[in-house]
Amino acid sequence: MSKVRAINLVLPEIEVHLAGSSIDGQLVLNLRSTLVDPVVKVELVGRGFLRWLEEDNPDLDYHKSTACTNEAVYVSKTKNFPIKDGCLDSGVYTFDFHFSFPPRIPSTFTSKIGCISYFVQGTCCSRQMVLAKEERCLLMQGTAGDHRRRVKDKASLVVETRKDVLYFCCFVHGSVILRISLEKNIFCPGETIIFVTDIANRTCKYVRKVVFAVHCIVLYSGFSSRGEQRSLEDRSEVTRLESQTDTAPFETMRITSALVLPKPMPLTSTLKESKIMAFRYELVGTSDLLCTTSTIVGRVPIIIAATS
């Protein structure tokens, strides 16, 4: 039977922590019997890891893949609690701790290829044996960013795309124009993106629906087992909205839409800033045209910047 009845971390009820802020908490240790020369500590850890498989040599007659990996440590701090007289009798003990987060660390992030995670871990050991341990994950919002470099991107933005359509066995043709307008293209995590979409339907068919989504495009940088540097770009949806438009043939419709960004989310960054991952974003409008195999897609680059 373990000498430790229970170990608990008491943390503030903060949903998302900001880079550069601090955290105060307690480690509560409930002992069933006396511990001699115990080690009681709390650790703050933030790290990133990525891994993907790619074909080793496509010219080979057989399939062989190699794993590309990389990792980074963003924060690693430890608080060891002094034990008076080197002994703890049975009972309940409370240890206070304080940690400061570094100002230039990335946000919490998870995908099928990589992750950036933060956690607080409390441990009680005796004679190099772990008797009890508790780990609590933290959501971190990065705040680093060069605002001066991006001042020029605060102007309004309009992106227009056109798709020519053939239908009725290619005897009839037309086009659809999708125009997306934003008052600005720099946004903060948790902010609402409000944008206007104009749909010019120059076909004999209805444009029934447009799907809007914010896409996160991540560039991963890793190394193969032979130490060769590799990169991989992957795209995923951050948030999504479906709008029923029912734009009649040879008519134009204007709709105003809003997408709420989540928090936390990684900021637009480079590999130099995030070490193993670079992030960029697009607002994407997509519509499948009825009775055709055509799809019209409009892409608007946006920037996710630090909160003020």
PDB file of C-alpha atoms in Angstrom:
ATOM      1  CA  MET A   1       0.000   0.000   0.000  1.00  0.00           C
ATOM      2  CA  SER A   2       1.353   3.400  -1.023  1.00  0.00           C
ATOM      3  CA  LYS A   3       2.315   5.821   1.709  1.00  0.00           C
ATOM      4  CA  VAL A   4       0.647   8.615  -0.290  1.00  0.00           C
ATOM      5  CA  ARG A   5      -3.126   8.617   0.045  1.00  0.00           C
ATOM      6  CA  ALA A   6      -3.685  11.386  -2.522  1.00  0.00           C
ATOM      7  CA  ILE A   7      -1.890  14.109  -4.480  1.00  0.00           C
ATOM      8  CA  ASN A   8      -3.784  17.051  -5.999  1.00  0.00           C
ATOM      9  CA  LEU A   9      -2.927  20.166  -7.954  1.00  0.00           C
ATOM     10  CA  VAL A  10      -5.054  23.227  -7.188  1.00  0.00           C
ATOM     11  CA  LEU A  11      -4.901  25.703 -10.087  1.00  0.00           C
ATOM     12  CA  PRO A  12      -6.743  28.978 -10.785  1.00  0.00           C
ATOM     13  CA  GLU A  13      -9.879  28.688 -12.911  1.00  0.00           C
ATOM     14  CA  ILE A  14      -8.395  30.366 -15.973  1.00  0.00           C
ATOM     15  CA  GLU A  15      -9.634  28.920 -19.251  1.00  0.00           C
ATOM     16  CA  VAL A  16      -6.756  30.206 -21.384  1.00  0.00           C
ATOM     17  CA  HIS A  17      -3.377  31.445 -20.127  1.00  0.00           C
ATOM     18  CA  LEU A  18      -1.473  34.159 -21.980  1.00  0.00           C
ATOM     19  CA  ALA A  19       2.211  33.969 -22.822  1.00  0.00           C
ATOM     20  CA  GLY A  20       4.130  36.283 -20.513  1.00  0.00           C
ATOM     21  CA  SER A  21       1.590  35.900 -17.678  1.00  0.00           C
ATOM     22  CA  SER A  22       2.037  33.863 -14.498  1.00  0.00           C
ATOM     23  CA  ILE A  23       0.272  31.097 -12.613  1.00  0.00           C
ATOM     24  CA  ASP A  24      -0.103  30.535  -8.857  1.00  0.00           C
ATOM     25  CA  GLY A  25      -1.204  27.199  -7.492  1.00  0.00           C
ATOM     26  CA  GLN A  26      -0.899  24.648  -4.721  1.00  0.00           C
ATOM     27  CA  LEU A  27       0.200  21.051  -4.470  1.00  0.00           C
ATOM     28  CA  VAL A  28      -1.825  19.219  -1.803  1.00  0.00           C
ATOM     29  CA  LEU A  29      -0.240  16.025  -0.469  1.00  0.00           C
ATOM     30  CA  ASN A  30      -2.158  13.593   1.749  1.00  0.00           C
ATOM     31  CA  LEU A  31       0.127  11.051   3.431  1.00  0.00           C
ATOM     32  CA  ARG A  32      -1.004   7.754   4.908  1.00  0.00           C
ATOM     33  CA  SER A  33       2.257   7.213   6.817  1.00  0.00           C
ATOM     34  CA  THR A  34       5.628   8.864   7.432  1.00  0.00           C
ATOM     35  CA  LEU A  35       7.955   9.630   4.532  1.00  0.00           C
ATOM     36  CA  VAL A  36      11.715   9.880   5.062  1.00  0.00           C
ATOM     37  CA  ASP A  37      13.803  12.064   2.732  1.00  0.00           C
ATOM     38  CA  PRO A  38      10.935  12.705   0.286  1.00  0.00           C
ATOM     39  CA  VAL A  39      11.264  14.780  -2.869  1.00  0.00           C
ATOM     40  CA  VAL A  40       8.212  16.945  -3.530  1.00  0.00           C
ATOM     41  CA  LYS A  41       8.235  19.088  -6.653  1.00  0.00           C
ATOM     42  CA  VAL A  42       6.091  20.815  -9.274  1.00  0.00           C
ATOM     43  CA  GLU A  43       7.156  21.219 -12.919  1.00  0.00           C
ATOM     44  CA  LEU A  44       5.933  23.532 -15.670  1.00  0.00           C
ATOM     45  CA  VAL A  45       6.591  22.033 -19.100  1.00  0.00           C
ATOM     46  CA  GLY A  46       5.809  23.237 -22.625  1.00  0.00           C
ATOM     47  CA  ARG A  47       6.968  21.309 -25.658  1.00  0.00           C
ATOM     48  CA  GLY A  48       6.241  20.638 -29.314  1.00  0.00           C
ATOM     49  CA  PHE A  49       6.502  17.399 -31.236  1.00  0.00           C
ATOM     50  CA  LEU A  50       5.762  16.338 -34.804  1.00  0.00           C
ATOM     51  CA  ARG A  51       5.941  13.114 -36.803  1.00  0.00           C
ATOM     52  CA  TRP A  52       4.844  11.999 -40.255  1.00  0.00           C
ATOM     53  CA  LEU A  53       5.658   9.183 -42.662  1.00  0.00           C
ATOM     54  CA  GLU A  54       6.792   9.712 -46.230  1.00  0.00           C
ATOM     55  CA  GLU A  55       7.848   7.361 -48.992  1.00  0.00           C
ATOM     56  CA  ASP A  56      11.580   6.762 -48.830  1.00  0.00           C
ATOM     57  CA  ASN A  57      12.181   6.314 -52.565  1.00  0.00           C
ATOM     58  CA  PRO A  58       9.244   6.356 -55.022  1.00  0.00           C
ATOM     59  CA  ASP A  59      11.426   4.702 -57.713  1.00  0.00           C
ATOM     60  CA  LEU A  60      11.752   1.456 -55.750  1.00  0.00           C
ATOM     61  CA  ASP A  61       9.639  -1.550 -56.718  1.00  0.00           C
ATOM     62  CA  TYR A  62       8.630  -2.067 -53.076  1.00  0.00           C
ATOM     63  CA  HIS A  63       7.050   0.303 -50.567  1.00  0.00           C
ATOM     64  CA  LYS A  64       9.311   1.690 -47.891  1.00  0.00           C
ATOM     65  CA  SER A  65       8.502   4.691 -45.703  1.00  0.00           C
ATOM     66  CA  THR A  66      10.607   6.707 -43.323  1.00  0.00           C
ATOM     67  CA  ALA A  67       9.519   8.683 -40.277  1.00  0.00           C
ATOM     68  CA  CYS A  68      10.229  12.412 -40.138  1.00  0.00           C
ATOM     69  CA  THR A  69      10.275  13.858 -36.637  1.00  0.00           C
ATOM     70  CA  ASN A  70      11.219  16.986 -34.717  1.00  0.00           C
ATOM     71  CA  GLU A  71      10.663  18.439 -31.281  1.00  0.00           C
ATOM     72  CA  ALA A  72      11.115  21.664 -29.342  1.00  0.00           C
ATOM     73  CA  VAL A  73      11.056  22.692 -25.687  1.00  0.00           C
ATOM     74  CA  TYR A  74       9.368  26.047 -25.035  1.00  0.00           C
ATOM     75  CA  VAL A  75       9.431  26.106 -21.250  1.00  0.00           C
ATOM     76  CA  SER A  76      10.828  23.816 -18.547  1.00  0.00           C
ATOM     77  CA  LYS A  77      10.769  24.993 -14.938  1.00  0.00           C
ATOM     78  CA  THR A  78      10.895  23.069 -11.662  1.00  0.00           C
ATOM     79  CA  LYS A  79       9.996  24.061  -8.116  1.00  0.00           C
ATOM     80  CA  ASN A  80      11.470  21.765  -5.446  1.00  0.00           C
ATOM     81  CA  PHE A  81       9.932  22.158  -1.990  1.00  0.00           C
ATOM     82  CA  PRO A  82      12.299  22.031   1.001  1.00  0.00           C
ATOM     83  CA  ILE A  83      11.323  19.434   3.617  1.00  0.00           C
ATOM     84  CA  LYS A  84      12.069  20.420   7.199  1.00  0.00           C
ATOM     85  CA  ASP A  85      14.186  17.815   8.996  1.00  0.00           C
ATOM     86  CA  GLY A  86      13.917  15.615   5.902  1.00  0.00           C
ATOM     87  CA  CYS A  87      10.744  13.944   7.097  1.00  0.00           C
ATOM     88  CA  LEU A  88       6.987  14.234   6.579  1.00  0.00           C
ATOM     89  CA  ASP A  89       4.613  12.617   9.061  1.00  0.00           C
ATOM     90  CA  SER A  90       1.167  11.342   8.078  1.00  0.00           C
ATOM     91  CA  GLY A  91      -1.345  14.097   7.345  1.00  0.00           C
ATOM     92  CA  VAL A  92      -2.175  16.727   4.746  1.00  0.00           C
ATOM     93  CA  TYR A  93       0.457  19.179   3.455  1.00  0.00           C
ATOM     94  CA  THR A  94      -0.004  22.169   1.160  1.00  0.00           C
ATOM     95  CA  PHE A  95       2.834  23.559  -0.955  1.00  0.00           C
ATOM     96  CA  ASP A  96       2.446  26.897  -2.783  1.00  0.00           C
ATOM     97  CA  PHE A  97       4.116  27.504  -6.129  1.00  0.00           C
ATOM     98  CA  HIS A  98       4.420  30.315  -8.674  1.00  0.00           C
ATOM     99  CA  PHE A  99       5.533  30.134 -12.306  1.00  0.00           C
ATOM    100  CA  SER A 100       5.951  32.808 -14.976  1.00  0.00           C
ATOM    101  CA  PHE A 101       5.364  31.889 -18.615  1.00  0.00           C
ATOM    102  CA  PRO A 102       7.978  33.118 -21.126  1.00  0.00           C
ATOM    103  CA  PRO A 103       6.656  35.968 -23.314  1.00  0.00           C
ATOM    104  CA  ARG A 104       7.546  34.434 -26.691  1.00  0.00           C
ATOM    105  CA  ILE A 105       6.012  30.949 -26.678  1.00  0.00           C
ATOM    106  CA  PRO A 106       3.506  29.570 -29.222  1.00  0.00           C
ATOM    107  CA  SER A 107      -0.124  28.681 -28.571  1.00  0.00           C
ATOM    108  CA  THR A 108      -1.473  25.257 -27.712  1.00  0.00           C
ATOM    109  CA  PHE A 109      -2.000  23.320 -30.937  1.00  0.00           C
ATOM    110  CA  THR A 110      -2.967  19.772 -31.942  1.00  0.00           C
ATOM    111  CA  SER A 111      -3.181  18.082 -35.333  1.00  0.00           C
ATOM    112  CA  LYS A 112      -2.707  14.596 -36.786  1.00  0.00           C
ATOM    113  CA  ILE A 113       0.942  15.461 -37.469  1.00  0.00           C
ATOM    114  CA  GLY A 114       2.104  17.546 -34.528  1.00  0.00           C
ATOM    115  CA  CYS A 115       1.184  19.191 -31.262  1.00  0.00           C
ATOM    116  CA  ILE A 116       2.262  21.978 -28.912  1.00  0.00           C
ATOM    117  CA  SER A 117       1.225  21.278 -25.330  1.00  0.00           C
ATOM    118  CA  TYR A 118       1.719  22.737 -21.860  1.00  0.00           C
ATOM    119  CA  PHE A 119       1.165  21.115 -18.470  1.00  0.00           C
ATOM    120  CA  VAL A 120       1.857  21.378 -14.751  1.00  0.00           C
ATOM    121  CA  GLN A 121       2.972  18.201 -13.011  1.00  0.00           C
ATOM    122  CA  GLY A 122       3.239  17.525  -9.289  1.00  0.00           C
ATOM    123  CA  THR A 123       5.361  14.617  -8.052  1.00  0.00           C
ATOM    124  CA  CYS A 124       6.177  12.971  -4.717  1.00  0.00           C
ATOM    125  CA  CYS A 125       9.185  10.639  -4.655  1.00  0.00           C
ATOM    126  CA  SER A 126      11.059   8.693  -1.993  1.00  0.00           C
ATOM    127  CA  ARG A 127      14.401   6.955  -2.537  1.00  0.00           C
ATOM    128  CA  GLN A 128      14.175   7.654  -6.295  1.00  0.00           C
ATOM    129  CA  MET A 129      10.800   5.927  -6.495  1.00  0.00           C
ATOM    130  CA  VAL A 130       7.757   7.845  -7.684  1.00  0.00           C
ATOM    131  CA  LEU A 131       5.007   7.399  -5.084  1.00  0.00           C
ATOM    132  CA  ALA A 132       2.385   9.720  -6.578  1.00  0.00           C
ATOM    133  CA  LYS A 133       2.041  12.066  -9.535  1.00  0.00           C
ATOM    134  CA  GLU A 134      -0.638  14.334 -11.008  1.00  0.00           C
ATOM    135  CA  GLU A 135      -0.558  16.210 -14.312  1.00  0.00           C
ATOM    136  CA  ARG A 136      -2.846  19.043 -15.436  1.00  0.00           C
ATOM    137  CA  CYS A 137      -2.877  20.349 -19.011  1.00  0.00           C
ATOM    138  CA  LEU A 138      -2.930  24.102 -19.657  1.00  0.00           C
ATOM    139  CA  LEU A 139      -4.306  25.988 -22.658  1.00  0.00           C
ATOM    140  CA  MET A 140      -1.797  28.617 -23.768  1.00  0.00           C
ATOM    141  CA  GLN A 141      -2.387  31.586 -26.075  1.00  0.00           C
ATOM    142  CA  GLY A 142       0.743  33.000 -27.667  1.00  0.00           C
ATOM    143  CA  THR A 143       1.049  36.781 -27.814  1.00  0.00           C
ATOM    144  CA  ALA A 144       4.329  37.331 -29.686  1.00  0.00           C
ATOM    145  CA  GLY A 145       4.145  39.140 -33.009  1.00  0.00           C
ATOM    146  CA  ASP A 146       5.682  41.997 -34.971  1.00  0.00           C
ATOM    147  CA  HIS A 147       2.814  44.525 -35.198  1.00  0.00           C
ATOM    148  CA  ARG A 148       4.941  47.140 -36.927  1.00  0.00           C
ATOM    149  CA  ARG A 149       5.695  44.788 -39.812  1.00  0.00           C
ATOM    150  CA  ARG A 150       1.978  44.156 -40.350  1.00  0.00           C
ATOM    151  CA  VAL A 151       0.562  47.682 -40.118  1.00  0.00           C
ATOM    152  CA  LYS A 152       0.301  47.816 -43.925  1.00  0.00           C
ATOM    153  CA  ASP A 153      -2.004  44.748 -43.844  1.00  0.00           C
ATOM    154  CA  LYS A 154      -4.769  46.535 -41.910  1.00  0.00           C
ATOM    155  CA  ALA A 155      -6.412  47.917 -45.050  1.00  0.00           C
ATOM    156  CA  SER A 156      -9.652  46.498 -46.483  1.00  0.00           C
ATOM    157  CA  LEU A 157      -9.323  43.496 -48.766  1.00  0.00           C
ATOM    158  CA  VAL A 158     -11.407  42.262 -51.717  1.00  0.00           C
ATOM    159  CA  VAL A 159     -10.791  38.960 -53.496  1.00  0.00           C
ATOM    160  CA  GLU A 160     -12.726  37.954 -56.614  1.00  0.00           C
ATOM    161  CA  THR A 161     -12.727  34.595 -58.346  1.00  0.00           C
ATOM    162  CA  ARG A 162     -14.544  33.443 -61.487  1.00  0.00           C
ATOM    163  CA  LYS A 163     -15.498  29.945 -62.589  1.00  0.00           C
ATOM    164  CA  ASP A 164     -16.607  29.180 -66.152  1.00  0.00           C
ATOM    165  CA  VAL A 165     -19.215  26.406 -66.272  1.00  0.00           C
ATOM    166  CA  LEU A 166     -20.269  23.957 -69.003  1.00  0.00           C
ATOM    167  CA  TYR A 167     -23.505  21.960 -68.610  1.00  0.00           C
ATOM    168  CA  PHE A 168     -26.247  20.238 -70.627  1.00  0.00           C
ATOM    169  CA  CYS A 169     -23.636  17.999 -72.323  1.00  0.00           C
ATOM    170  CA  CYS A 170     -21.390  21.031 -72.910  1.00  0.00           C
ATOM    171  CA  PHE A 171     -23.845  22.804 -75.222  1.00  0.00           C
ATOM    172  CA  VAL A 172     -24.492  25.595 -72.691  1.00  0.00           C
ATOM    173  CA  HIS A 173     -21.913  27.612 -70.832  1.00  0.00           C
ATOM    174  CA  GLY A 174     -21.926  30.357 -68.218  1.00  0.00           C
ATOM    175  CA  SER A 175     -19.940  31.622 -65.268  1.00  0.00           C
ATOM    176  CA  VAL A 176     -20.181  32.316 -61.546  1.00  0.00           C
ATOM    177  CA  ILE A 177     -18.273  35.146 -59.870  1.00  0.00           C
ATOM    178  CA  LEU A 178     -17.596  35.031 -56.138  1.00  0.00           C
ATOM    179  CA  ARG A 179     -16.375  38.240 -54.489  1.00  0.00           C
ATOM    180  CA  ILE A 180     -15.414  38.278 -50.783  1.00  0.00           C
ATOM    181  CA  SER A 181     -14.816  41.627 -49.048  1.00  0.00           C
ATOM    182  CA  LEU A 182     -13.275  42.268 -45.615  1.00  0.00           C
ATOM    183  CA  GLU A 183     -12.803  45.597 -43.856  1.00  0.00           C
ATOM    184  CA  LYS A 184      -9.487  44.309 -42.503  1.00  0.00           C
ATOM    185  CA  ASN A 185      -7.443  41.127 -42.683  1.00  0.00           C
ATOM    186  CA  ILE A 186      -5.728  41.132 -39.276  1.00  0.00           C
ATOM    187  CA  PHE A 187      -7.663  39.400 -36.504  1.00  0.00           C
ATOM    188  CA  CYS A 188      -7.053  38.278 -32.939  1.00  0.00           C
ATOM    189  CA  PRO A 189      -7.879  34.850 -31.457  1.00  0.00           C
ATOM    190  CA  GLY A 190     -11.479  34.894 -30.219  1.00  0.00           C
ATOM    191  CA  GLU A 191     -12.442  37.773 -32.540  1.00  0.00           C
ATOM    192  CA  THR A 192     -15.371  37.644 -34.990  1.00  0.00           C
ATOM    193  CA  ILE A 193     -14.605  37.908 -38.717  1.00  0.00           C
ATOM    194  CA  ILE A 194     -17.384  39.807 -40.500  1.00  0.00           C
ATOM    195  CA  PHE A 195     -17.283  39.734 -44.298  1.00  0.00           C
ATOM    196  CA  VAL A 196     -19.524  40.450 -47.300  1.00  0.00           C
ATOM    197  CA  THR A 197     -19.919  38.035 -50.212  1.00  0.00           C
ATOM    198  CA  ASP A 198     -21.297  38.967 -53.644  1.00  0.00           C
ATOM    199  CA  ILE A 199     -22.413  36.094 -55.870  1.00  0.00           C
ATOM    200  CA  ALA A 200     -22.958  36.857 -59.563  1.00  0.00           C
ATOM    201  CA  ASN A 201     -24.731  33.874 -61.091  1.00  0.00           C
ATOM    202  CA  ARG A 202     -24.466  33.976 -64.906  1.00  0.00           C
ATOM    203  CA  THR A 203     -25.775  30.452 -65.485  1.00  0.00           C
ATOM    204  CA  CYS A 204     -29.200  28.818 -65.940  1.00  0.00           C
ATOM    205  CA  LYS A 205     -28.866  27.047 -62.564  1.00  0.00           C
ATOM    206  CA  TYR A 206     -29.363  28.102 -58.937  1.00  0.00           C
ATOM    207  CA  VAL A 207     -26.370  28.609 -56.658  1.00  0.00           C
ATOM    208  CA  ARG A 208     -27.847  26.978 -53.571  1.00  0.00           C
ATOM    209  CA  LYS A 209     -25.136  27.114 -50.933  1.00  0.00           C
ATOM    210  CA  VAL A 210     -21.730  28.597 -50.087  1.00  0.00           C
ATOM    211  CA  VAL A 211     -19.535  27.069 -47.399  1.00  0.00           C
ATOM    212  CA  PHE A 212     -17.169  29.443 -45.588  1.00  0.00           C
ATOM    213  CA  ALA A 213     -14.271  28.256 -43.465  1.00  0.00           C
ATOM    214  CA  VAL A 214     -11.070  29.536 -41.923  1.00  0.00           C
ATOM    215  CA  HIS A 215      -8.234  27.226 -42.917  1.00  0.00           C
ATOM    216  CA  CYS A 216      -5.009  26.857 -40.958  1.00  0.00           C
ATOM    217  CA  ILE A 217      -2.063  25.967 -43.189  1.00  0.00           C
ATOM    218  CA  VAL A 218       0.849  24.553 -41.219  1.00  0.00           C
ATOM    219  CA  LEU A 219       4.358  24.054 -42.564  1.00  0.00           C
ATOM    220  CA  TYR A 220       6.086  21.336 -40.538  1.00  0.00           C
ATOM    221  CA  SER A 221       9.865  21.060 -40.444  1.00  0.00           C
ATOM    222  CA  GLY A 222      11.402  17.725 -39.426  1.00  0.00           C
ATOM    223  CA  PHE A 223      14.315  15.370 -39.968  1.00  0.00           C
ATOM    224  CA  SER A 224      14.472  11.880 -41.417  1.00  0.00           C
ATOM    225  CA  SER A 225      16.237   8.983 -39.672  1.00  0.00           C
ATOM    226  CA  ARG A 226      19.323   9.858 -41.738  1.00  0.00           C
ATOM    227  CA  GLY A 227      19.312  13.415 -40.464  1.00  0.00           C
ATOM    228  CA  GLU A 228      18.031  14.939 -43.715  1.00  0.00           C
ATOM    229  CA  GLN A 229      15.763  17.959 -43.310  1.00  0.00           C
ATOM    230  CA  ARG A 230      12.209  17.463 -44.542  1.00  0.00           C
ATOM    231  CA  SER A 231       9.121  19.679 -44.705  1.00  0.00           C
ATOM    232  CA  LEU A 232       5.409  19.007 -45.081  1.00  0.00           C
ATOM    233  CA  GLU A 233       2.467  21.379 -45.537  1.00  0.00           C
ATOM    234  CA  ASP A 234      -0.936  20.411 -44.158  1.00  0.00           C
ATOM    235  CA  ARG A 235      -4.304  22.205 -44.173  1.00  0.00           C
ATOM    236  CA  SER A 236      -7.169  21.931 -41.664  1.00  0.00           C
ATOM    237  CA  GLU A 237     -10.404  23.786 -40.847  1.00  0.00           C
ATOM    238  CA  VAL A 238     -10.448  26.061 -37.827  1.00  0.00           C
ATOM    239  CA  THR A 239     -14.099  27.133 -38.003  1.00  0.00           C
ATOM    240  CA  ARG A 240     -16.895  26.646 -40.566  1.00  0.00           C
ATOM    241  CA  LEU A 241     -20.216  28.196 -41.683  1.00  0.00           C
ATOM    242  CA  GLU A 242     -22.734  27.037 -44.312  1.00  0.00           C
ATOM    243  CA  SER A 243     -24.883  29.752 -45.949  1.00  0.00           C
ATOM    244  CA  GLN A 244     -27.969  28.930 -47.999  1.00  0.00           C
ATOM    245  CA  THR A 245     -27.935  31.475 -50.837  1.00  0.00           C
ATOM    246  CA  ASP A 246     -30.435  30.238 -53.494  1.00  0.00           C
ATOM    247  CA  THR A 247     -29.066  32.732 -56.002  1.00  0.00           C
ATOM    248  CA  ALA A 248     -31.389  32.523 -59.035  1.00  0.00           C
ATOM    249  CA  PRO A 249     -30.098  32.239 -62.616  1.00  0.00           C
ATOM    250  CA  PHE A 250     -28.661  35.476 -64.020  1.00  0.00           C
ATOM    251  CA  GLU A 251     -29.043  37.257 -60.664  1.00  0.00           C
ATOM    252  CA  THR A 252     -26.634  38.700 -58.111  1.00  0.00           C
ATOM    253  CA  MET A 253     -26.910  38.247 -54.361  1.00  0.00           C
ATOM    254  CA  ARG A 254     -25.063  39.857 -51.464  1.00  0.00           C
ATOM    255  CA  ILE A 255     -24.789  38.146 -48.069  1.00  0.00           C
ATOM    256  CA  THR A 256     -23.098  39.223 -44.849  1.00  0.00           C
ATOM    257  CA  SER A 257     -21.554  36.462 -42.768  1.00  0.00           C
ATOM    258  CA  ALA A 258     -19.646  36.110 -39.506  1.00  0.00           C
ATOM    259  CA  LEU A 259     -17.169  33.508 -38.295  1.00  0.00           C
ATOM    260  CA  VAL A 260     -15.987  33.390 -34.669  1.00  0.00           C
ATOM    261  CA  LEU A 261     -12.333  32.482 -34.210  1.00  0.00           C
ATOM    262  CA  PRO A 262     -11.493  30.089 -31.377  1.00  0.00           C
ATOM    263  CA  LYS A 263      -9.124  30.778 -28.530  1.00  0.00           C
ATOM    264  CA  PRO A 264      -6.428  29.676 -28.141  1.00  0.00           C
ATOM    265  CA  MET A 265      -5.059  29.426 -31.673  1.00  0.00           C
ATOM    266  CA  PRO A 266      -1.537  29.810 -33.087  1.00  0.00           C
ATOM    267  CA  LEU A 267      -0.571  33.192 -34.458  1.00  0.00           C
ATOM    268  CA  THR A 268       0.573  33.701 -38.025  1.00  0.00           C
ATOM    269  CA  SER A 269       4.274  32.918 -37.775  1.00  0.00           C
ATOM    270  CA  THR A 270       7.428  31.672 -39.456  1.00  0.00           C
ATOM    271  CA  LEU A 271       9.570  28.616 -38.717  1.00  0.00           C
ATOM    272  CA  LYS A 272      12.064  30.905 -37.005  1.00  0.00           C
ATOM    273  CA  GLU A 273       9.381  32.041 -34.550  1.00  0.00           C
ATOM    274  CA  SER A 274       7.769  28.663 -33.823  1.00  0.00           C
ATOM    275  CA  LYS A 275      10.914  26.500 -34.302  1.00  0.00           C
ATOM    276  CA  ILE A 276       9.254  23.412 -35.797  1.00  0.00           C
ATOM    277  CA  MET A 277       5.961  24.707 -37.260  1.00  0.00           C
ATOM    278  CA  ALA A 278       4.954  27.803 -39.267  1.00  0.00           C
ATOM    279  CA  PHE A 279       1.324  28.957 -39.378  1.00  0.00           C
ATOM    280  CA  ARG A 280      -0.698  30.941 -41.910  1.00  0.00           C
ATOM    281  CA  TYR A 281      -4.452  31.320 -42.499  1.00  0.00           C
ATOM    282  CA  GLU A 282      -7.027  31.730 -45.265  1.00  0.00           C
ATOM    283  CA  LEU A 283     -10.731  32.561 -45.321  1.00  0.00           C
ATOM    284  CA  VAL A 284     -12.124  30.176 -47.954  1.00  0.00           C
ATOM    285  CA  GLY A 285     -15.527  30.335 -49.680  1.00  0.00           C
ATOM    286  CA  THR A 286     -16.608  27.208 -51.619  1.00  0.00           C
ATOM    287  CA  SER A 287     -19.702  26.439 -53.696  1.00  0.00           C
ATOM    288  CA  ASP A 288     -20.553  23.328 -55.715  1.00  0.00           C
ATOM    289  CA  LEU A 289     -22.528  24.239 -58.844  1.00  0.00           C
ATOM    290  CA  LEU A 290     -25.630  22.110 -59.463  1.00  0.00           C
ATOM    291  CA  CYS A 291     -25.738  19.737 -62.444  1.00  0.00           C
ATOM    292  CA  THR A 292     -22.043  20.309 -63.093  1.00  0.00           C
ATOM    293  CA  THR A 293     -18.757  18.950 -61.823  1.00  0.00           C
ATOM    294  CA  SER A 294     -17.520  22.484 -61.179  1.00  0.00           C
ATOM    295  CA  THR A 295     -16.644  24.013 -57.831  1.00  0.00           C
ATOM    296  CA  ILE A 296     -15.866  27.692 -57.301  1.00  0.00           C
ATOM    297  CA  VAL A 297     -13.383  28.508 -54.559  1.00  0.00           C
ATOM    298  CA  GLY A 298     -12.406  31.949 -53.273  1.00  0.00           C
ATOM    299  CA  ARG A 299      -9.412  32.316 -50.934  1.00  0.00           C
ATOM    300  CA  VAL A 300      -8.665  35.385 -48.825  1.00  0.00           C
ATOM    301  CA  PRO A 301      -5.367  35.439 -46.886  1.00  0.00           C
ATOM    302  CA  ILE A 302      -5.808  36.661 -43.311  1.00  0.00           C
ATOM    303  CA  ILE A 303      -3.408  37.223 -40.445  1.00  0.00           C
ATOM    304  CA  ILE A 304      -3.946  36.027 -36.888  1.00  0.00           C
ATOM    305  CA  ALA A 305      -2.019  38.474 -34.709  1.00  0.00           C
ATOM    306  CA  ALA A 306      -1.396  38.954 -31.018  1.00  0.00           C
ATOM    307  CA  THR A 307      -4.078  40.346 -28.721  1.00  0.00           C
ATOM    308  CA  SER A 308      -3.583  43.948 -27.680  1.00  0.00           C
TER     309      SER A 308
END
